[in-house]
XYZ file of C-alpha atoms in Angstrom:
573
model
C -27.483 -8.856 -29.105
C -29.116 -9.450 -25.720
C -32.467 -10.269 -27.345
C -30.732 -12.755 -29.656
C -29.041 -14.390 -26.676
C -32.370 -14.714 -24.860
C -34.010 -16.277 -27.935
C -31.134 -18.745 -28.193
C -31.621 -19.722 -24.537
C -35.357 -20.236 -25.113
C -34.584 -22.411 -28.146
C -32.158 -24.484 -26.096
C -34.788 -24.834 -23.387
C -37.219 -26.088 -26.012
C -34.661 -28.673 -27.116
C -34.483 -29.798 -23.482
C -38.265 -30.328 -23.643
C -38.987 -28.459 -20.443
C -40.880 -25.401 -19.277
C -38.975 -25.011 -16.008
C -36.164 -22.457 -16.367
C -32.979 -23.388 -14.557
C -31.584 -19.955 -15.415
C -34.566 -18.313 -13.745
C -34.241 -20.530 -10.680
C -30.534 -19.696 -10.298
C -31.266 -15.991 -10.692
C -34.005 -16.020 -8.052
C -31.878 -18.110 -5.682
C -28.968 -15.679 -6.057
C -31.136 -12.695 -5.185
C -32.702 -14.489 -2.201
C -29.360 -15.577 -0.757
C -27.842 -12.116 -1.147
C -30.963 -10.612 0.406
C -30.500 -12.773 3.502
C -26.720 -12.588 3.769
C -26.061 -8.991 2.688
C -29.138 -6.778 2.426
C -30.799 -7.608 5.738
C -27.745 -6.832 7.959
C -27.012 -3.573 6.095
C -30.678 -2.565 6.263
C -30.734 -3.233 10.017
C -27.753 -0.919 10.550
C -29.424 1.916 8.643
C -32.811 1.307 10.265
C -31.513 1.263 13.832
C -29.312 4.301 13.238
C -32.071 6.451 11.742
C -35.235 5.041 13.309
C -36.172 4.994 16.982
C -39.153 2.807 17.879
C -40.353 2.900 14.278
C -40.068 6.691 13.895
C -37.486 8.446 11.763
C -35.046 10.351 13.925
C -31.638 11.942 13.493
C -31.171 12.344 17.234
C -28.822 9.369 17.615
C -26.622 10.404 14.670
C -26.504 14.029 15.890
C -25.711 12.842 19.406
C -22.763 10.761 18.209
C -21.501 13.544 15.936
C -21.659 16.045 18.796
C -19.324 13.998 20.999
C -15.775 15.258 20.811
C -14.178 11.845 21.383
C -16.126 10.373 18.437
C -14.926 13.157 16.146
C -11.361 12.600 17.377
C -11.776 8.886 16.629
C -12.981 9.725 13.119
C -10.030 12.049 12.571
C -7.608 9.382 13.846
C -9.187 6.855 11.474
C -8.786 9.156 8.464
C -5.290 10.313 9.442
C -3.943 6.793 9.971
C -5.566 5.458 6.788
C -4.291 8.324 4.620
C -0.736 8.064 5.980
C -0.664 4.269 5.622
C -2.079 4.522 2.084
C 0.389 7.171 0.912
C 3.450 5.547 2.479
C 2.304 2.015 1.586
C 1.724 3.020 -2.033
C 5.149 4.640 -2.303
C 6.818 1.636 -0.675
C 4.856 -0.898 -2.733
C 5.536 0.872 -6.050
C 9.234 1.308 -5.235
C 9.820 -2.356 -4.431
C 7.583 -3.476 -7.310
C 9.725 -1.427 -9.685
C 12.922 -2.686 -8.045
C 11.944 -6.360 -8.385
C 9.943 -6.076 -11.592
C 12.062 -3.768 -13.729
C 15.633 -3.684 -12.379
C 18.554 -6.135 -12.333
C 18.663 -6.416 -8.525
C 19.996 -9.852 -7.332
C 17.823 -12.685 -5.880
C 14.639 -11.292 -7.392
C 12.620 -14.522 -7.205
C 13.385 -15.169 -3.541
C 12.870 -11.546 -2.548
C 9.572 -11.340 -4.388
C 8.293 -14.341 -2.416
C 9.539 -12.829 0.859
C 7.825 -9.501 0.169
C 4.516 -11.374 -0.054
C 4.983 -12.907 3.414
C 3.495 -9.987 5.416
C 0.208 -10.519 3.552
C -0.023 -14.023 5.036
C 0.192 -13.095 8.709
C -2.344 -11.332 10.936
C -1.402 -7.657 11.428
C -2.530 -7.830 15.065
C 0.239 -10.383 15.749
C 2.714 -7.935 14.255
C 1.290 -5.208 16.505
C 1.682 -7.493 19.508
C 5.317 -8.225 18.565
C 6.233 -4.566 18.143
C 4.430 -3.710 21.381
C 6.634 -6.276 23.153
C 9.701 -4.648 21.579
C 8.937 -0.928 21.732
C 6.325 -0.488 24.443
C 7.073 2.807 26.177
C 7.174 1.190 29.629
C 8.511 -2.329 29.231
C 9.504 -2.945 25.603
C 12.552 -5.194 25.333
C 14.342 -3.023 22.780
C 13.553 0.165 24.707
C 14.921 -1.366 27.906
C 18.104 -2.368 26.072
C 18.610 1.186 24.765
C 18.026 2.637 28.248
C 20.502 0.225 29.874
C 23.229 0.484 27.220
C 23.122 4.240 26.646
C 22.037 5.281 30.187
C 18.966 7.074 28.872
C 16.484 8.689 31.253
C 13.469 7.441 29.278
C 12.580 5.038 26.478
C 13.677 6.418 23.084
C 10.723 4.894 21.180
C 7.021 4.568 21.850
C 5.108 2.253 19.527
C 1.861 3.096 21.379
C 1.163 6.145 19.247
C -0.370 7.214 15.950
C 3.063 6.861 14.346
C 3.433 3.345 15.750
C 0.038 2.298 14.394
C 0.948 3.707 10.974
C 4.298 1.864 10.984
C 2.797 -1.532 11.827
C -0.124 -1.225 9.385
C 2.298 -0.044 6.700
C 4.438 -3.168 7.246
C 1.498 -5.471 6.560
C -0.475 -3.538 3.931
C 2.127 -2.359 1.426
C 2.112 -5.843 -0.259
C -1.382 -4.968 -1.560
C 0.240 -2.414 -3.869
C 3.406 -4.445 -4.401
C 1.546 -7.538 -5.651
C -0.687 -5.529 -7.989
C 2.013 -3.314 -9.465
C 4.860 -5.824 -9.896
C 2.680 -7.883 -12.253
C 1.739 -4.766 -14.232
C 5.402 -3.753 -14.543
C 6.335 -7.189 -15.896
C 3.586 -7.143 -18.560
C 4.156 -3.632 -19.910
C 4.681 -2.938 -23.590
C 8.309 -1.678 -23.709
C 7.888 0.303 -26.955
C 6.675 3.528 -25.327
C 9.606 3.661 -22.928
C 12.055 2.831 -25.710
C 10.658 5.611 -27.904
C 11.022 8.104 -25.058
C 14.648 7.101 -24.503
C 15.398 7.363 -28.234
C 13.893 10.862 -28.155
C 16.400 11.787 -25.447
C 14.316 11.481 -22.261
C 16.240 10.649 -19.099
C 15.425 7.581 -17.010
C 13.708 9.626 -14.287
C 11.532 11.384 -16.854
C 10.579 8.064 -18.481
C 9.546 6.600 -15.126
C 7.594 9.713 -14.102
C 5.792 10.452 -17.366
C 5.388 7.016 -18.982
C 5.994 4.063 -16.668
C 3.983 5.215 -13.628
C 0.988 6.574 -15.600
C 0.711 3.232 -17.423
C 0.394 1.306 -14.156
C -1.939 3.834 -12.504
C -4.911 1.398 -12.468
C -2.814 -1.218 -10.633
C -1.475 1.406 -8.218
C -4.983 2.738 -7.631
C -6.414 -0.744 -7.014
C -3.678 -1.581 -4.508
C -3.943 1.815 -2.800
C -7.703 1.378 -2.440
C -7.187 -2.011 -0.792
C -4.771 -0.404 1.675
C -7.140 2.483 2.363
C -10.208 0.321 2.982
C -8.232 -2.199 5.041
C -6.748 0.539 7.224
C -10.063 2.362 7.669
C -11.717 -0.877 8.764
C -8.889 -2.398 10.794
C -9.404 -3.193 14.464
C -6.464 -5.289 15.691
C -3.483 -2.931 15.364
C -5.198 0.250 16.683
C -6.677 -1.667 19.617
C -3.396 -3.313 20.664
C -1.277 -0.187 20.253
C -3.856 2.505 20.977
C -6.078 1.420 23.869
C -3.402 1.883 26.535
C -2.849 5.507 25.446
C -6.511 6.363 24.863
C -6.026 6.441 21.081
C -9.214 5.323 19.341
C -10.232 4.845 15.732
C -13.854 4.344 14.691
C -13.599 0.493 14.653
C -12.038 0.424 18.148
C -14.513 3.071 19.348
C -17.416 0.919 18.173
C -15.964 -2.049 20.053
C -15.415 0.057 23.192
C -18.968 1.459 23.120
C -20.534 -1.997 22.816
C -18.220 -3.486 25.456
C -18.959 -0.722 27.978
C -22.689 -1.172 27.471
C -22.392 -4.890 28.216
C -23.795 -5.731 24.793
C -27.068 -3.887 25.481
C -29.340 -2.963 22.595
C -28.769 0.756 23.170
C -25.010 0.212 22.999
C -25.434 -1.690 19.736
C -27.574 1.183 18.369
C -24.802 3.614 19.245
C -22.392 1.307 17.466
C -24.712 1.357 14.431
C -24.640 5.178 14.404
C -20.839 5.150 14.575
C -20.874 2.555 11.790
C -22.714 5.005 9.541
C -19.892 7.496 10.122
C -17.328 4.848 9.168
C -19.269 3.826 6.045
C -19.388 7.479 4.923
C -15.591 7.673 5.175
C -15.148 4.418 3.199
C -17.671 5.571 0.562
C -15.702 8.792 0.106
C -12.560 6.686 -0.481
C -14.350 4.623 -3.149
C -15.568 7.775 -4.933
C -12.045 9.233 -4.959
C -10.640 6.026 -6.471
C -13.319 6.044 -9.180
C -12.419 9.644 -10.049
C -8.746 8.695 -10.355
C -9.432 5.811 -12.721
C -11.909 7.803 -14.844
C -9.354 10.503 -15.569
C -7.751 8.548 -18.418
C -7.475 5.254 -20.274
C -4.596 2.853 -19.955
C -3.301 0.153 -22.296
C -0.238 -1.776 -21.157
C -0.759 -5.332 -22.445
C -0.578 -6.195 -26.125
C -1.517 -9.369 -27.934
C 1.984 -10.773 -28.299
C 4.245 -11.913 -25.491
C 6.770 -9.295 -24.427
C 8.966 -8.353 -21.527
C 10.142 -4.815 -20.704
C 13.857 -4.096 -20.741
C 15.510 -4.449 -17.333
C 17.040 -1.257 -16.019
C 20.652 -1.638 -14.886
C 21.224 -0.196 -11.424
C 25.018 -0.125 -11.806
C 26.586 1.313 -8.624
C 23.231 1.426 -6.820
C 22.666 -2.318 -7.290
C 24.259 -3.528 -4.038
C 23.046 -0.627 -1.817
C 19.458 -1.142 -3.010
C 19.794 -4.893 -2.465
C 20.981 -4.246 1.111
C 18.057 -1.830 1.622
C 15.585 -4.473 0.446
C 17.130 -7.111 2.726
C 17.035 -4.768 5.737
C 13.387 -3.979 4.984
C 12.556 -7.678 4.928
C 14.393 -8.254 8.211
C 12.541 -5.361 9.837
C 9.024 -6.244 8.726
C 9.257 -10.057 8.622
C 12.085 -11.526 10.704
C 12.061 -9.215 13.730
C 8.335 -9.492 14.649
C 8.208 -13.240 13.963
C 11.306 -13.864 16.089
C 9.825 -11.746 18.886
C 6.606 -13.752 18.990
C 8.487 -17.071 19.185
C 10.986 -15.832 21.804
C 8.372 -14.314 24.140
C 6.351 -17.513 23.775
C 9.295 -19.317 25.395
C 10.129 -16.893 28.228
C 9.175 -17.874 31.812
C 7.659 -14.480 32.606
C 7.157 -11.342 30.559
C 9.980 -8.879 31.214
C 12.731 -11.422 31.866
C 15.745 -11.154 29.532
C 15.437 -13.178 26.337
C 18.270 -15.605 27.111
C 18.237 -19.431 27.075
C 18.257 -19.624 30.916
C 14.823 -17.974 30.988
C 13.244 -20.136 28.298
C 10.683 -22.859 28.969
C 7.970 -24.802 27.169
C 5.580 -24.285 30.070
C 3.671 -21.583 28.184
C 2.816 -24.041 25.430
C 1.763 -26.592 28.057
C -0.528 -24.046 29.707
C -1.978 -22.972 26.387
C -2.756 -26.506 25.232
C -3.977 -27.551 28.673
C -6.746 -24.982 28.271
C -9.913 -26.225 26.599
C -10.346 -22.754 25.145
C -7.324 -23.251 22.889
C -8.629 -26.376 21.195
C -12.113 -24.873 20.974
C -10.750 -21.744 19.318
C -8.694 -23.751 16.809
C -11.613 -26.059 15.982
C -13.986 -23.064 15.716
C -11.610 -21.272 13.333
C -11.148 -24.390 11.210
C -14.902 -24.993 11.080
C -15.964 -21.466 10.106
C -13.025 -21.038 7.710
C -13.631 -24.308 5.858
C -17.418 -23.871 5.900
C -17.199 -20.263 4.694
C -14.720 -21.276 1.998
C -16.889 -24.111 0.657
C -20.203 -22.233 0.813
C -18.733 -19.061 -0.713
C -17.019 -21.123 -3.397
C -20.350 -22.465 -4.665
C -22.423 -19.362 -3.923
C -19.862 -17.066 -5.557
C -19.753 -19.318 -8.620
C -23.560 -19.323 -8.785
C -23.730 -15.520 -8.689
C -20.844 -15.188 -11.155
C -22.657 -17.547 -13.587
C -25.871 -15.552 -13.303
C -24.047 -12.244 -13.849
C -21.696 -13.339 -16.643
C -23.735 -15.962 -18.533
C -27.456 -15.525 -17.808
C -27.273 -11.708 -17.616
C -30.774 -11.085 -16.252
C -32.282 -7.702 -15.596
C -30.780 -6.323 -12.426
C -27.495 -8.191 -12.883
C -25.665 -4.995 -11.943
C -27.506 -4.925 -8.627
C -26.593 -8.558 -8.064
C -22.929 -7.848 -8.730
C -22.856 -4.784 -6.474
C -24.540 -6.667 -3.617
C -22.011 -9.504 -3.833
C -18.979 -7.202 -3.511
C -20.556 -4.593 -1.208
C -19.743 -6.317 2.127
C -16.009 -6.304 1.376
C -16.187 -2.537 0.958
C -17.880 -2.285 4.347
C -15.616 -2.461 7.417
C -15.747 -5.771 9.279
C -16.794 -4.039 12.497
C -19.776 -2.462 10.714
C -20.742 -5.787 9.161
C -20.609 -7.423 12.598
C -23.009 -4.777 13.974
C -25.433 -5.499 11.126
C -25.278 -9.251 11.682
C -25.918 -8.777 15.411
C -28.950 -6.558 14.734
C -30.321 -8.917 12.064
C -29.828 -12.310 13.706
C -30.239 -11.720 17.441
C -33.970 -12.295 17.634
C -35.362 -9.104 16.100
C -36.387 -10.950 12.930
C -37.443 -14.151 14.709
C -34.071 -15.900 14.391
C -31.624 -15.729 17.302
C -28.079 -16.820 16.491
C -26.341 -14.563 19.014
C -23.402 -16.189 20.855
C -23.410 -19.136 18.430
C -20.861 -20.168 15.831
C -23.479 -19.676 13.113
C -23.574 -15.896 13.468
C -19.804 -15.787 12.853
C -20.245 -18.043 9.815
C -22.925 -15.751 8.347
C -20.653 -12.742 8.832
C -17.791 -14.576 7.098
C -20.065 -15.533 4.196
C -20.990 -11.899 3.646
C -17.429 -10.690 4.202
C -15.641 -13.054 1.818
C -18.250 -13.813 -0.847
C -16.727 -11.294 -3.255
C -13.418 -13.238 -3.277
C -15.022 -16.315 -4.817
C -17.351 -14.306 -7.028
C -14.484 -12.361 -8.602
C -12.271 -15.409 -9.283
C -15.180 -17.371 -10.785
C -16.266 -14.373 -12.890
C -12.788 -14.066 -14.377
C -12.808 -17.771 -15.298
C -16.350 -17.729 -16.715
C -15.503 -14.803 -18.998
C -12.976 -17.099 -20.675
C -15.488 -19.917 -21.278
C -17.114 -19.310 -24.660
C -20.928 -19.782 -24.702
C -20.628 -22.072 -27.734
C -19.209 -24.859 -25.541
C -22.345 -25.043 -23.415
C -24.613 -24.549 -26.436
C -22.912 -27.421 -28.301
C -23.466 -29.770 -25.369
C -27.151 -28.855 -25.132
C -27.656 -29.111 -28.877
C -26.227 -32.658 -28.672
C -28.892 -33.614 -26.145
C -27.429 -32.656 -22.782
C -29.755 -30.930 -20.360
C -28.853 -27.542 -18.935
C -27.823 -29.203 -15.682
C -25.653 -31.735 -17.517
C -23.940 -29.058 -19.595
C -23.136 -27.125 -16.420
C -21.878 -30.242 -14.641
C -19.904 -31.737 -17.519
C -18.646 -28.662 -19.397
C -18.672 -25.380 -17.479
C -17.811 -26.463 -13.940
C -14.802 -28.630 -14.929
C -13.394 -25.707 -16.909
C -13.644 -23.248 -14.018
C -12.769 -25.728 -11.239
C -9.220 -24.325 -10.775
C -10.679 -20.837 -10.221
C -13.189 -22.248 -7.734
C -10.401 -23.961 -5.792
C -8.395 -20.733 -5.781
C -11.479 -18.882 -4.517
C -11.812 -21.356 -1.642
C -8.243 -20.793 -0.465
C -8.532 -17.016 -0.914
C -11.315 -17.225 1.681
C -9.932 -19.948 3.952
C -6.596 -18.278 4.744
C -7.930 -14.787 5.678
C -10.783 -16.348 7.674
C -8.300 -18.413 9.710
C -6.547 -15.267 10.972
C -9.597 -12.963 11.138
C -10.254 -10.922 14.285
C -11.931 -7.631 13.248
C -15.377 -9.133 12.634
C -15.388 -12.028 15.097
C -14.238 -9.924 18.080
C -17.794 -8.511 18.279
C -19.586 -11.786 17.519
C -17.949 -14.466 19.650
C -19.671 -16.040 22.633
C -18.387 -17.993 25.660
C -17.791 -21.128 23.584
C -17.319 -19.660 20.106
C -13.989 -17.875 20.285
C -11.930 -18.086 17.132
C -8.149 -18.455 17.124
C -7.576 -14.736 16.567
C -9.996 -13.788 19.346
C -8.384 -16.261 21.761
C -4.921 -14.746 21.174
C -6.347 -11.247 21.529
C -8.145 -12.205 24.768
C -5.003 -13.753 26.312
C -3.035 -10.647 25.496
C -5.832 -8.393 26.798
C -5.761 -10.337 30.087
C -2.045 -9.597 30.486
C -0.941 -13.172 29.751
C 1.731 -12.074 27.269
C 3.868 -15.271 27.100
C 0.791 -17.456 26.647
C -0.595 -15.113 23.990
C 2.760 -15.196 22.186
C 2.899 -19.004 22.462
C -0.549 -19.352 20.912
C 0.413 -16.712 18.338
C 3.433 -18.791 17.309
C 1.133 -21.819 16.955
C -1.135 -19.733 14.717
C 1.879 -18.678 12.606
C 2.945 -22.305 12.142
C -0.624 -23.251 11.178
C -0.747 -20.425 8.623
C 2.613 -21.489 7.134
C 1.470 -25.119 6.902
C -1.865 -24.121 5.335
C -0.145 -21.817 2.854
C 2.317 -24.576 1.917
C -0.572 -26.962 1.285
C -2.356 -24.318 -0.786
C 0.758 -23.737 -2.877
C 1.237 -27.476 -3.418
C -2.389 -27.952 -4.480
C -2.646 -24.928 -6.770
C 0.831 -24.725 -8.325
C -0.053 -27.073 -11.204
C -3.595 -25.790 -11.653
C -4.044 -23.392 -14.516
C -7.075 -21.253 -15.145
C -8.953 -21.663 -18.408
């Protein structure tokens, strides 16, 4: 089959009357670009962790593993990620079932609202909950102490439990979005047969429904696990004040304390290896789960599973869903906007204490406009470049299918499986002069990191679209006299354009709110919007940080509205 395909391509090339192979050029270009963007930074991490002045040495790794605080950081990382994954999976599956398979009211509106946490930066949520439930000065804690005459604050968000709660609030949509679609596309016959045979509803859900959506649950759970393992913003905001570190925040602390010295970066590289090992273990576990059985939930004809009637539980479950939405969406957003208006942090949140001075101060600072323009530049640039580069790699993998296409595919998705902090370390080591190119403290080093980080988004969306474009369409165009370039330009690219546009926005929106990678890469004049908010908060300027955070939220809402308007009528091939 493959040999026949290659012969057909050679025949088409002969029709074109050329000896130059466009397929070969695209394949080589794909490997070269991935070598520069992905392989070099990862290689530099491994090299600097295991080699000292050109000699192989395990001293640095052993030194980092022997430090008790590093092991505690690793344990915190694993503990938080496992708890967030388990609880987030349970929560995501429950609400996916509730909105996808039951007769609960307002399903369309609630489904849209449950996707909202995915849009907003988790570190802003952490900042909001810190303002509410900080052990010393949280607004809600102070209210409880005053009203109930308590001797101490009843809640403390600055803890492992607080970090788990905030990450859970923002990561459970990963499972929800995956599973609700699977529930809605299930073949209802298996469940109906079980009910006819006398199985109770709980038994049907446990033994038939959930096993059928295991791949979707596993995919969403893996996204939660990797995101939590790699996350920097929430643990740093809620953990630093109490000396609670995870591996990403420990890496940041080590590099910051060293003043950005090369030795500090090497220590960060050694800690990065520890973090990569943990993430790799998570990927292996997920592969084992999916390989334990086969799953078939979608049939050729259109069908919709029977809705389960909640009866007396309908209203209580609806109230529970509404309260959940208020807790994870309304409360933190309202807190950010209210604190952005208060004259000084700690004053009661009443109209007499509100002012627009914080917004004036924020926009009077040149750093604000620089951070917004920097975020827009790197987000748009990363989106456009990844859109074309991801499509190029997807075309090579899905249509050209050269030798080593598996390697090409793995390299394109590898950076997303690597924590952003680790990727930042690799980019620093690769492009700070060691290889003859010094991009340190420039906007370009952030852009390169974003390209590596988000390339898989575009590659995956374009791959899915290309799989639906039959090779005969391109072959017919070339047989009729079109060159390979013309057939790509006039046939293939127009057919997959909606997927390319979707890939751009899948990159643009996360890049606009990104902080985990850029917090290690920014320079004096290259702060991104997320870094600027984080820096204001770190400097104790809470109202100004909240004001800029509310601006970021409005920008994200506007961008998401534009995305929805542009893509709502676009259908994939």
